[in-house]
mmCIF file of C-alpha atoms in Angstrom:
data_model
loop_
_atom_site.group_PDB
_atom_site.id
_atom_site.type_symbol
_atom_site.label_atom_id
_atom_site.label_comp_id
_atom_site.label_asym_id
_atom_site.label_seq_id
_atom_site.Cartn_x
_atom_site.Cartn_y
_atom_site.Cartn_z
ATOM 1 C CA UNK A 130 4.795 -3.578 37.800
ATOM 2 C CA UNK A 131 3.613 -4.002 34.239
ATOM 3 C CA UNK A 132 4.476 -7.218 32.493
ATOM 4 C CA UNK A 133 3.474 -8.786 29.187
ATOM 5 C CA UNK A 134 4.015 -12.442 28.357
ATOM 6 C CA UNK A 135 3.903 -13.964 24.908
ATOM 7 C CA UNK A 136 4.614 -17.648 25.460
ATOM 8 C CA UNK A 137 5.264 -18.587 21.832
ATOM 9 C CA UNK A 138 8.360 -17.367 20.011
ATOM 10 C CA UNK A 139 7.241 -18.918 16.750
ATOM 11 C CA UNK A 140 3.865 -19.929 15.414
ATOM 12 C CA UNK A 141 3.787 -21.716 12.093
ATOM 13 C CA UNK A 142 0.506 -22.386 10.284
ATOM 14 C CA UNK A 143 -0.725 -23.135 6.786
ATOM 15 C CA UNK A 144 -2.614 -20.628 4.706
ATOM 16 C CA UNK A 145 -6.307 -20.722 5.558
ATOM 17 C CA UNK A 146 -5.794 -22.116 9.034
ATOM 18 C CA UNK A 147 -6.994 -20.245 12.116
ATOM 19 C CA UNK A 148 -4.447 -18.314 14.102
ATOM 20 C CA UNK A 149 -4.283 -17.396 17.759
ATOM 21 C CA UNK A 150 -1.321 -15.506 19.160
ATOM 22 C CA UNK A 151 -1.342 -15.579 22.920
ATOM 23 C CA UNK A 152 -0.753 -12.641 25.215
ATOM 24 C CA UNK A 153 -1.071 -12.499 28.966
ATOM 25 C CA UNK A 154 -0.419 -9.494 31.131
ATOM 26 C CA UNK A 155 0.047 -8.539 34.735
ATOM 27 C CA UNK A 156 -0.855 -5.128 35.994
ATOM 28 C CA UNK A 157 -2.591 -4.102 39.181
ATOM 29 C CA UNK A 158 -4.621 -1.329 37.569
ATOM 30 C CA UNK A 159 -6.807 -1.116 34.495
ATOM 31 C CA UNK A 160 -4.549 -1.373 31.466
ATOM 32 C CA UNK A 161 -4.779 -0.473 27.842
ATOM 33 C CA UNK A 162 -3.691 -3.276 25.528
ATOM 34 C CA UNK A 163 -2.306 -3.131 22.008
ATOM 35 C CA UNK A 164 -1.058 -5.396 19.269
ATOM 36 C CA UNK A 165 1.788 -4.139 17.102
ATOM 37 C CA UNK A 166 3.003 -5.825 13.924
ATOM 38 C CA UNK A 167 6.424 -5.671 12.321
ATOM 39 C CA UNK A 168 6.762 -6.899 8.761
ATOM 40 C CA UNK A 169 10.196 -7.913 7.582
ATOM 41 C CA UNK A 170 12.716 -5.114 8.172
ATOM 42 C CA UNK A 171 10.006 -2.495 8.622
ATOM 43 C CA UNK A 172 8.983 -0.307 11.511
ATOM 44 C CA UNK A 173 6.501 -1.449 14.097
ATOM 45 C CA UNK A 174 2.951 -0.496 13.280
ATOM 46 C CA UNK A 175 -0.086 -0.453 15.467
ATOM 47 C CA UNK A 176 -2.386 -3.287 14.461
ATOM 48 C CA UNK A 177 -5.188 -2.806 16.936
ATOM 49 C CA UNK A 178 -6.036 -1.669 20.446
ATOM 50 C CA UNK A 179 -8.569 -3.096 22.780
ATOM 51 C CA UNK A 180 -10.495 0.122 23.353
ATOM 52 C CA UNK A 181 -11.302 0.357 19.643
ATOM 53 C CA UNK A 182 -12.921 -3.065 19.474
ATOM 54 C CA UNK A 183 -12.182 -3.174 15.775
ATOM 55 C CA UNK A 184 -11.054 -5.765 13.282
ATOM 56 C CA UNK A 185 -7.957 -4.917 11.302
ATOM 57 C CA UNK A 186 -6.846 -7.092 8.383
ATOM 58 C CA UNK A 187 -9.183 -9.755 9.727
ATOM 59 C CA UNK A 188 -7.537 -9.789 13.157
ATOM 60 C CA UNK A 189 -9.455 -9.317 16.386
ATOM 61 C CA UNK A 190 -8.451 -9.332 20.022
ATOM 62 C CA UNK A 191 -10.626 -9.339 23.095
ATOM 63 C CA UNK A 192 -9.483 -8.193 26.481
ATOM 64 C CA UNK A 193 -10.305 -10.823 29.099
ATOM 65 C CA UNK A 194 -9.742 -9.232 32.473
ATOM 66 C CA UNK A 195 -10.565 -12.433 34.341
ATOM 67 C CA UNK A 196 -7.826 -14.334 32.558
ATOM 68 C CA UNK A 197 -5.644 -11.225 32.096
ATOM 69 C CA UNK A 198 -5.312 -12.087 28.431
ATOM 70 C CA UNK A 199 -5.473 -10.266 25.116
ATOM 71 C CA UNK A 200 -5.061 -12.988 22.519
ATOM 72 C CA UNK A 201 -4.912 -12.054 18.839
ATOM 73 C CA UNK A 202 -7.052 -14.124 16.508
ATOM 74 C CA UNK A 203 -7.727 -14.528 12.834
ATOM 75 C CA UNK A 204 -10.002 -17.221 11.409
ATOM 76 C CA UNK A 205 -8.117 -17.734 8.125
ATOM 77 C CA UNK A 206 -4.422 -16.875 7.951
ATOM 78 C CA UNK A 207 -2.913 -15.424 4.784
ATOM 79 C CA UNK A 208 0.713 -15.584 3.641
ATOM 80 C CA UNK A 209 0.993 -11.810 3.937
ATOM 81 C CA UNK A 210 0.228 -12.113 7.650
ATOM 82 C CA UNK A 211 3.718 -13.512 8.183
ATOM 83 C CA UNK A 212 5.390 -11.036 10.521
ATOM 84 C CA UNK A 213 6.486 -10.410 14.072
ATOM 85 C CA UNK A 214 3.640 -9.605 16.433
ATOM 86 C CA UNK A 215 4.092 -7.784 19.713
ATOM 87 C CA UNK A 216 1.541 -7.452 22.466
ATOM 88 C CA UNK A 217 1.917 -4.284 24.517
ATOM 89 C CA UNK A 218 0.438 -2.790 27.645
ATOM 90 C CA UNK A 219 0.061 0.780 28.779
ATOM 91 C CA UNK A 220 -1.323 1.896 32.077
ATOM 92 C CA UNK A 221 -4.145 4.363 31.730
ATOM 93 C CA UNK A 222 -2.889 6.831 34.300
ATOM 94 C CA UNK A 223 0.212 8.886 34.548
ATOM 95 C CA UNK A 224 2.865 9.075 31.900
ATOM 96 C CA UNK A 225 2.690 6.837 28.898
ATOM 97 C CA UNK A 226 4.969 3.854 29.074
ATOM 98 C CA UNK A 227 4.352 1.086 26.585
ATOM 99 C CA UNK A 228 5.698 -2.266 27.749
ATOM 100 C CA UNK A 229 6.064 -4.986 25.141
ATOM 101 C CA UNK A 230 6.096 -8.729 25.256
ATOM 102 C CA UNK A 231 8.964 -10.595 23.648
ATOM 103 C CA UNK A 232 7.013 -11.084 20.447
ATOM 104 C CA UNK A 233 5.724 -14.014 18.414
ATOM 105 C CA UNK A 234 6.864 -14.671 14.881
ATOM 106 C CA UNK A 235 3.972 -15.835 12.737
ATOM 107 C CA UNK A 236 4.889 -17.833 9.675
ATOM 108 C CA UNK A 237 2.104 -18.641 7.251
ATOM 109 C CA UNK A 238 3.049 -21.259 4.675
ATOM 110 C CA UNK A 239 1.267 -21.802 1.349
ATOM 111 C CA UNK B 42 4.645 14.370 8.231
ATOM 112 C CA UNK B 43 7.544 12.048 7.439
ATOM 113 C CA UNK B 44 7.081 10.195 10.689
ATOM 114 C CA UNK B 45 9.772 9.483 13.246
ATOM 115 C CA UNK B 46 13.149 9.794 11.565
ATOM 116 C CA UNK B 47 16.164 7.882 12.763
ATOM 117 C CA UNK B 48 19.771 7.930 11.675
ATOM 118 C CA UNK B 49 21.871 6.127 10.827
ATOM 119 C CA UNK B 50 19.771 3.291 9.467
ATOM 120 C CA UNK B 51 22.690 0.909 9.643
ATOM 121 C CA UNK B 52 25.979 1.128 11.471
ATOM 122 C CA UNK B 53 28.835 -1.282 11.843
ATOM 123 C CA UNK B 54 31.483 -0.306 14.328
ATOM 124 C CA UNK B 55 34.380 -1.828 16.186
ATOM 125 C CA UNK B 56 34.230 -2.705 19.838
ATOM 126 C CA UNK B 57 35.290 0.206 21.984
ATOM 127 C CA UNK B 58 34.127 2.885 19.610
ATOM 128 C CA UNK B 59 31.507 5.474 20.474
ATOM 129 C CA UNK B 60 28.142 5.122 18.771
ATOM 130 C CA UNK B 61 25.587 7.908 18.505
ATOM 131 C CA UNK B 62 22.076 7.224 17.288
ATOM 132 C CA UNK B 63 19.789 10.093 16.403
ATOM 133 C CA UNK B 64 16.061 10.612 16.385
ATOM 134 C CA UNK B 65 13.690 13.286 15.178
ATOM 135 C CA UNK B 66 10.220 12.761 16.608
ATOM 136 C CA UNK B 67 7.010 13.697 14.880
ATOM 137 C CA UNK B 68 6.403 17.419 15.184
ATOM 138 C CA UNK B 69 4.100 18.230 18.069
ATOM 139 C CA UNK B 70 4.703 14.984 19.914
ATOM 140 C CA UNK B 71 5.900 15.568 23.452
ATOM 141 C CA UNK B 72 6.798 12.034 24.478
ATOM 142 C CA UNK B 73 9.815 10.224 23.062
ATOM 143 C CA UNK B 74 10.930 6.669 23.644
ATOM 144 C CA UNK B 75 14.048 4.642 22.912
ATOM 145 C CA UNK B 76 13.606 0.881 22.557
ATOM 146 C CA UNK B 77 16.106 -1.881 21.855
ATOM 147 C CA UNK B 78 15.130 -4.991 19.925
ATOM 148 C CA UNK B 79 17.035 -8.265 20.076
ATOM 149 C CA UNK B 80 16.162 -11.813 19.172
ATOM 150 C CA UNK B 81 16.558 -13.012 22.725
ATOM 151 C CA UNK B 82 14.782 -10.254 24.627
ATOM 152 C CA UNK B 83 12.393 -8.744 22.129
ATOM 153 C CA UNK B 84 11.586 -5.071 22.589
ATOM 154 C CA UNK B 85 12.948 -3.400 25.694
ATOM 155 C CA UNK B 86 12.181 0.151 26.727
ATOM 156 C CA UNK B 87 15.450 1.899 27.474
ATOM 157 C CA UNK B 88 14.308 5.392 28.348
ATOM 158 C CA UNK B 89 11.506 7.794 27.724
ATOM 159 C CA UNK B 90 11.221 11.549 27.770
ATOM 160 C CA UNK B 91 8.290 13.837 28.302
ATOM 161 C CA UNK B 92 8.651 17.455 27.253
ATOM 162 C CA UNK B 93 12.385 16.832 26.798
ATOM 163 C CA UNK B 94 12.781 15.618 30.394
ATOM 164 C CA UNK B 95 13.840 12.018 31.086
ATOM 165 C CA UNK B 96 11.007 10.385 33.009
ATOM 166 C CA UNK B 97 12.156 6.809 33.329
ATOM 167 C CA UNK B 98 15.625 5.541 32.462
ATOM 168 C CA UNK B 99 15.413 2.329 34.431
ATOM 169 C CA UNK B 100 15.765 0.322 31.250
ATOM 170 C CA UNK B 101 19.151 1.757 30.327
ATOM 171 C CA UNK B 102 21.481 -1.243 30.579
ATOM 172 C CA UNK B 103 24.492 0.404 32.157
ATOM 173 C CA UNK B 104 26.571 3.515 32.381
ATOM 174 C CA UNK B 105 27.885 3.031 28.886
ATOM 175 C CA UNK B 106 24.476 4.123 27.642
ATOM 176 C CA UNK B 107 23.265 7.695 27.789
ATOM 177 C CA UNK B 108 20.404 9.574 26.159
ATOM 178 C CA UNK B 109 19.678 13.235 25.728
ATOM 179 C CA UNK B 110 16.880 15.354 24.376
ATOM 180 C CA UNK B 111 18.174 18.908 24.052
ATOM 181 C CA UNK B 112 15.001 20.133 22.358
ATOM 182 C CA UNK B 113 11.585 18.957 21.248
ATOM 183 C CA UNK B 114 12.758 17.882 17.819
ATOM 184 C CA UNK B 115 15.907 15.923 18.535
ATOM 185 C CA UNK B 116 17.193 13.128 20.733
ATOM 186 C CA UNK B 117 20.360 11.061 20.852
ATOM 187 C CA UNK B 118 21.247 7.690 22.286
ATOM 188 C CA UNK B 119 24.943 7.232 22.861
ATOM 189 C CA UNK B 120 26.921 4.106 23.642
ATOM 190 C CA UNK B 121 30.474 4.607 24.823
ATOM 191 C CA UNK B 122 32.378 2.342 24.663
ATOM 192 C CA UNK B 123 30.389 -0.048 22.494
ATOM 193 C CA UNK B 124 30.524 -3.823 22.943
ATOM 194 C CA UNK B 125 29.438 -6.701 20.688
ATOM 195 C CA UNK B 126 26.483 -7.461 22.969
ATOM 196 C CA UNK B 127 25.095 -4.023 22.126
ATOM 197 C CA UNK B 128 24.361 -5.246 18.615
ATOM 198 C CA UNK B 129 20.629 -4.783 18.135
ATOM 199 C CA UNK B 130 18.033 -2.675 16.425
ATOM 200 C CA UNK B 131 17.362 0.544 18.278
ATOM 201 C CA UNK B 132 13.950 2.093 17.762
ATOM 202 C CA UNK B 133 12.896 5.591 18.562
ATOM 203 C CA UNK B 134 9.201 6.329 18.989
ATOM 204 C CA UNK B 135 7.089 9.354 19.778
ATOM 205 C CA UNK B 136 3.617 10.041 21.046
ATOM 206 C CA UNK B 137 1.500 13.181 21.146
ATOM 207 C CA UNK B 138 0.433 13.284 24.796
ATOM 208 C CA UNK B 139 1.636 12.136 28.150
ATOM 209 C CA UNK B 140 -1.396 10.125 29.124
ATOM 210 C CA UNK B 141 -4.544 8.791 27.607
ATOM 211 C CA UNK B 142 -5.244 6.522 24.688
ATOM 212 C CA UNK B 143 -2.826 7.833 22.108
ATOM 213 C CA UNK B 144 -0.788 5.775 19.725
ATOM 214 C CA UNK B 145 2.985 5.554 19.827
ATOM 215 C CA UNK B 146 4.634 5.909 16.438
ATOM 216 C CA UNK B 147 7.894 4.151 15.686
ATOM 217 C CA UNK B 148 10.806 5.050 13.484
ATOM 218 C CA UNK B 149 12.352 2.547 11.099
ATOM 219 C CA UNK B 150 15.113 1.693 13.524
ATOM 220 C CA UNK B 151 18.869 1.903 13.589
ATOM 221 C CA UNK B 152 20.559 -1.454 12.966
ATOM 222 C CA UNK B 153 23.745 -1.546 15.022
ATOM 223 C CA UNK B 154 26.431 -4.171 14.669
ATOM 224 C CA UNK B 155 29.443 -4.029 16.965
ATOM 225 C CA UNK B 156 32.283 -6.287 15.896
#
């Protein structure tokens, strides 16, 4: 079964501080991992996906198959990064089914 | 494209009443998903359809919940009778293909409060 764990419900940092939002997954196959972001009262938006290996808004995430992790990182947090962040997993075979973690609220204070 | 469209955006209803949430997926997308978001449990997948056929409804909480997709451009999620614990944000999402690395696009959500 697919499972995504985000151990932190809330992460509070000061502007300019580094940020790491943790995500661990369990899946017997080879998964596809995503990070979605939800700004206040808005729809979820795709932030990045591991197959793209890109940096979006300064955020990066590396898939570590050995540790089954896909942590989201940013070296210098900005106030506008304050949002809810969801890690999600999709198996790469069969029908699409995106399974989300419980989310981490990031609060960046001035 | 206007994206995934959900209605109503907000609904307040009394316990015991029937609630119907509606979704119009992005044109051309053949997968549709209903998610529920709560503070305690985050985002939970309730059900998803492929080509209008329900593929996995294992996330539907109980018989009070039902979902239909009569055609490629419309889906409903119904709760009858509603209970206060059903209060949540219900998201509909769609995706263009059944497999592969395609993005899932979310609607703005329907905020349901059952009093």
